Structures are given as structure tokens and as C-alpha cells.
């Protein structure tokens, strides 16, 4: 789905909005939605080596009502489709979605002609903000995805982009 | 080898007319003579099982009772779709837990348009889920199963995906 | 401790332990019919991550299925690679050089330790302890570093080929593995056993919970640590040895109580035994090629083939039916956790809800392996 211009709240503040956005970006609370292999890399990101709590996102909430961002880590099925959509609808605004791994982006290794059960990408169900490719993506890639989401929320990047070379 | 002989003796009460044949161990692989039913000793290193039993669908429950009596456990139930012969084949894998090991593969063939096999879930509760999975993938109906509904596909799916003529 | 009470079947409600729950097993749904806090009936519902592996196997060639094998049980992916390589090598008659067999055993056992570490961390996370997760992941990262040097991936390995492995191991890997074993052996007594295994809270939560008898294991086809925790001495590496396992001297831990504590102790001892196997394999490692001769296009002769390997969760079987073509005609994956979970309905009756979750954690479930 394409870009949607959805206002973040009914009441619009002026300069206070950027302060609120800074607060939101630095304390994204993910929902534990690990479905398959990518979930293990998400757990590794929460471990002590690739510490995700440096970026404020350590508090994985089991309930969608208490979380900001849904990290779709794994393959979505035709049987699970309705549950995923319900979980997305239950999250309060403002909410974001990170599609982690090839399966959540486009169906991944299961997008073949015999496919009868896999939904080809999370963006067939709801708008996705950040796509992280990989099968599974490294924990550093997930951290880069969090930082890209922060840049999308605040407009500024917390850490300068390190270019190769 | 004594475990293998023991199970052959136990199964001989079901297959008295076809005595177990010994496989030809040669370069060209073993010649499987066309047979209706019977037990065949196979080369374990190559094929992974010691005994290959082909039986009629109505003999499946008696074979399972003999295996249960001899202390085997049901490892897996699989289905195979032989589209050219218009038959489904149901494979049962039996194994022993501990002690001298002996793997027995029991096969049975049913016609493709009316696949009915009696259930063995009263003898081996493991068969409950395995038979549901074979029904889910192929549409083989297990008579007498307490709860023959789909297990892996959505409950309202109307296709059997692992059939050879299925393409979504 | 399950208190035998008279369960009232007329005043029950249905609680959905839904596909999304904080226990990190994956997407398993259990329909629980409850009488207050006690479970009257537990019915696992599967299929939420069914990814059609058996159909994909029929659609591609034998080599094209190798990456799929790692996606089923991603925690012990190398054993799944090994099982597929074994069955195709049996069918096509491909020989594997000895150095490749030793490398396979070393990497599979390292992966087994990593899988048990993650089970330990997730189990204790279910019971409410967060700290063991950090310790276990620290050790697991060391294993992942070692395996990443050699295989190229962190989690879903596609390292084995028909005829051997595709990359050789070097001196740094061998030295690193020996260092890792020394480090883990040093950490085990204090951080793993003193802190957790002898912890009174853990003992009270898992002792005498979820007792599975040996006869139940046989009737449901449970293998692996679930069967070994109930007194059944069955390990494929000893009973039906494959690869070079007969060369190594290791024990198979068997406990008789059948409760969750027994299964816990089986896995902790298995980690130590895996370390013994790795040390012996590193000492005996021969020189030579790591890849045997395999034809470019595999066309095994028609027949029914079976291979069984011991994964961290039980006995994994590949039932391959070939018809002489270059695709498998039918592949049935006998997943150990599928059979282990089938006894959940019978054993969880009459349990408290918290105990049922401790029991589920002790079974060591990986749902994508059940649903394939």
C-alpha cells in the first residue's frame, strides 16, 4: 500500500509535536509478534550483545493495546491472517509496522507457484512503514530498521549513516 | 537379526501363503516382485527399513495389533499419490524404542476415487494426528476415526493440496 | 503438583491460549476448557505457520530443498540438513569422505548445544525469570560466531551438500571451539546449576509436573528428551548409529521420574555429552577432502527410503519416495515435536494453568517444525 497522509492525532500542537515525536521515537514499545525464524533474531537483538534497550525499545509488550510498533517477524498464513489483522486493529494510534525478514516483505522463499497457504507479504494486510530484508536479517539490520523508523517519525537520524568504503 | 525374525514370525499368521522373500543384494537394486500382500526383507543400509510389508486395507488393523503386541511404536503415517495408477498409498512406519532396533514399513493401496482405510487410532493414539494430516493432504478417509477434521489447513479449506493434480 | 480434584464438567468456560502469546514458542493455539483454574480439556490447534514444505519438495529438485530444511526447526537446523543429506545419499549411493563426516558431527553437536541453551532461556522466561536468558544468549552468541565463520549464516544454515559439506574448517575454528568448551564448562556450575537448577523456586515449579509414563511415550510416539526423561533409553546416535557416531564415547542421560524436572536434567546433561563428543571429534579429525563425488543432476532409483537422525527434540525422519525422476516424488518429514505434542491433551487434564505452561515449556516445542 502506498503513502497515506494520516494525521497523528485530532488535536495538532505546533512545536510540541516535534517534542512528542522525539519521545515516541526514542521509546518504541514493540509487540512480541515473533512467528518463525526471524523471532529468534529478534530475541538476539534483545539480548545483551545487540542491545535493543539502548534505543528504548526493550520493553516487548505481549498485548497489542500497550505497544507502539508491531514487528512482523515471520511468515503470515491464510489461517493466521485474520488474527494478524485483528492485532493490528487493536493497537492504538500512533502505530507503526516493521516488516522483518523476507517472508513479511513478500512471502520470501515461499512465494512459488505451488503456494496455497502463505500470504505474500504483510503489506497485503495493512500499511508497513519499514522493510528489513534478510532471511533472517542480522540483529544489526533490525537495529538499522528501528533507526530508520525513528528517522521517519522525527525527521532526523539519531546516528549518522555509515557508508561503506 | 533376531528381532527381525521375531516380527516375521509374528506377521506370518497374517500372511501364511506368501512366505517372506529375501531381497537380492546386487548392483541393480532389489527386484520387487509384483505381489498383493506379503513381507519382504530389505537392505537396511540402503533403504532405511528392515521389513517391507504390503497388505490389503482391511488387514491394517490386524497388523497394527501385532506390532503393538510386539512392543513397536508408530513413528509416522504418510500418504503417496500414484496418479498414473489412480491409487493412493498409505505408509505406516513402525520402530522400537530401545533394545534391538527393527524398522518395519507397512504399505497399503486404496483406489483414488474412494480412499477408505480403517483407523488404528484405538491401538496407537499417535495415529490420531497422523491420520488427520493424511486426510488433510490427500483426502484419505479413515473409518472409525473419532475426530477426522483438518489439522494443518484452515478448517474450511475445500482442497487437498498434496494431490498430484492440485495446483493453486 | 497436580492435586486430584473432582472436575466439574458442567460449569466450564473456554479459554483460548491464542496464536499470539508471550511464550516464545511460535504460533500455537490451545483451546482450553477450564473449570476455574483447572484444565478440563486441552486441545492444541495447529496450522498457523504451515508453510507447505512437503509440496515444495515435490516441486523442485533434491538440491533445491536443502535451504528449506533449515527453516523447519531453525534452532537445530544443521541436524535437519544432515537428515536430508543422509536420505538422498542413501538413495543415490553417494559416498561421504571421513573428514566431512567429522565436520558434520562437530557442527551438529555445536548446534545442539545452542538449541538447548535457547530452550533453557525460553523455558525460564515462561516461568518468569529473565536473567537466564541473558546468560544463555551470551554463550549462544559465541557458538553462532564460530558457526558463522564456517557456514556463513547465523541461524538458518544451508551448510551440507550431498557428499559432504561445502566449506572446510580452519585452525581458528578449532581453537575457538576448544576455547568455547572450556568457557562453557567453567560457567556451567555457577551460572547454570547454582543459580537455576538448584533454585528452590524452579524445583517447586517443575518437580512432579507433567508426569509422562513410558507406556504413554510409546503409544504416542514421543522420542528424544521427552522419552529419555521417562526412563526410555533410546537415542538414535546409539541405537541406530549413522555417520561417525560409533567412534565416540559418550553417555545417554536417562531419568526415570518422567516429570518436567527429569526432562530438564536430561537436556542439561546432554549439553555436557555434546561437549565430550566435540572434543573427541576435534582430537580425531582426519585430513582429506570435504566433498565427495556427486552427480550434477541426481536421479536416484525408484524406491522407498528412510533416514533417521537425532535432533535436539527427538528423532527426525525423512521418508522419501523416489520414482526415478529428478524431483522427489514424495517427501514425508516425520517431525519429533509433532508426536511429542500429541500427548499434551492427555497429560494436561486436571492441571493448573500455570503448571500446564511449565509442562509445555519442558516439551521444547518449535511450532514451524510441527506445522512444516
XYZ file of C-alpha atoms in Angstrom, chain A residues 71-160:
90
model
C 7.492 -6.090 14.294
C 6.120 -8.748 11.971
C 8.882 -11.323 12.202
C 7.981 -14.377 10.200
C 5.562 -15.797 7.687
C 1.879 -14.917 7.694
C -0.523 -17.701 6.810
C -4.024 -17.767 5.450
C -5.094 -19.255 8.792
C -3.351 -16.564 10.793
C -4.329 -13.667 8.536
C -7.439 -12.692 10.470
C -5.620 -12.809 13.796
C -2.852 -10.554 12.484
C -5.362 -8.053 11.149
C -7.194 -8.072 14.487
C -3.960 -7.453 16.347
C -3.133 -4.540 14.087
C -6.577 -3.048 14.579
C -6.275 -3.394 18.342
C -3.141 -1.273 18.527
C -3.891 2.327 19.459
C -2.721 5.227 17.302
C 0.017 6.271 16.630
C 1.252 2.915 15.481
C 3.863 1.658 13.082
C 4.694 -1.652 11.470
C 8.111 -3.054 10.701
C 8.168 -5.981 8.283
C 11.175 -8.019 9.302
C 12.507 -10.677 7.022
C 11.741 -11.791 3.518
C 8.566 -13.613 4.444
C 6.958 -10.499 5.871
C 8.043 -8.383 2.917
C 6.840 -10.552 0.085
C 6.336 -14.144 1.146
C 10.050 -14.847 0.908
C 11.138 -18.366 -0.007
C 7.502 -19.473 -0.065
C 6.402 -17.313 -2.953
C 6.356 -20.107 -5.505
C 3.772 -21.333 -7.930
C 2.652 -24.087 -5.544
C 1.872 -21.555 -2.839
C -1.539 -22.265 -1.381
C -1.177 -21.105 2.180
C 1.216 -18.188 2.591
C 0.189 -14.542 2.411
C 2.702 -12.856 0.197
C 3.801 -10.013 2.388
C 2.473 -8.184 5.415
C 1.645 -5.160 3.284
C -1.238 -7.076 1.757
C -2.998 -6.676 5.094
C -2.003 -3.304 6.482
C 0.411 -0.438 5.723
C 4.019 -1.168 6.511
C 6.491 1.559 7.417
C 9.893 -0.115 7.317
C 11.012 -3.199 5.398
C 14.056 -5.122 6.616
C 15.286 -7.671 4.094
C 17.152 -10.815 5.060
C 16.428 -14.438 5.766
C 16.740 -13.917 8.676
C 18.097 -10.377 8.889
C 21.035 -9.899 11.209
C 20.319 -8.170 14.537
C 22.246 -5.180 13.240
C 19.755 -4.981 10.382
C 16.870 -4.889 12.835
C 18.580 -2.088 14.743
C 19.036 -0.201 11.477
C 15.347 -0.729 10.836
C 14.499 0.775 14.236
C 16.697 3.742 13.458
C 15.042 4.196 10.060
C 11.680 4.196 11.779
C 12.935 6.812 14.214
C 14.060 8.897 11.281
C 10.637 8.540 9.737
C 8.973 9.701 12.944
C 11.209 12.615 13.858
C 12.740 13.524 10.526
C 16.250 13.344 11.967
C 18.557 10.351 12.249
C 19.946 9.527 15.661
C 23.229 8.114 14.380
C 24.905 9.197 11.133
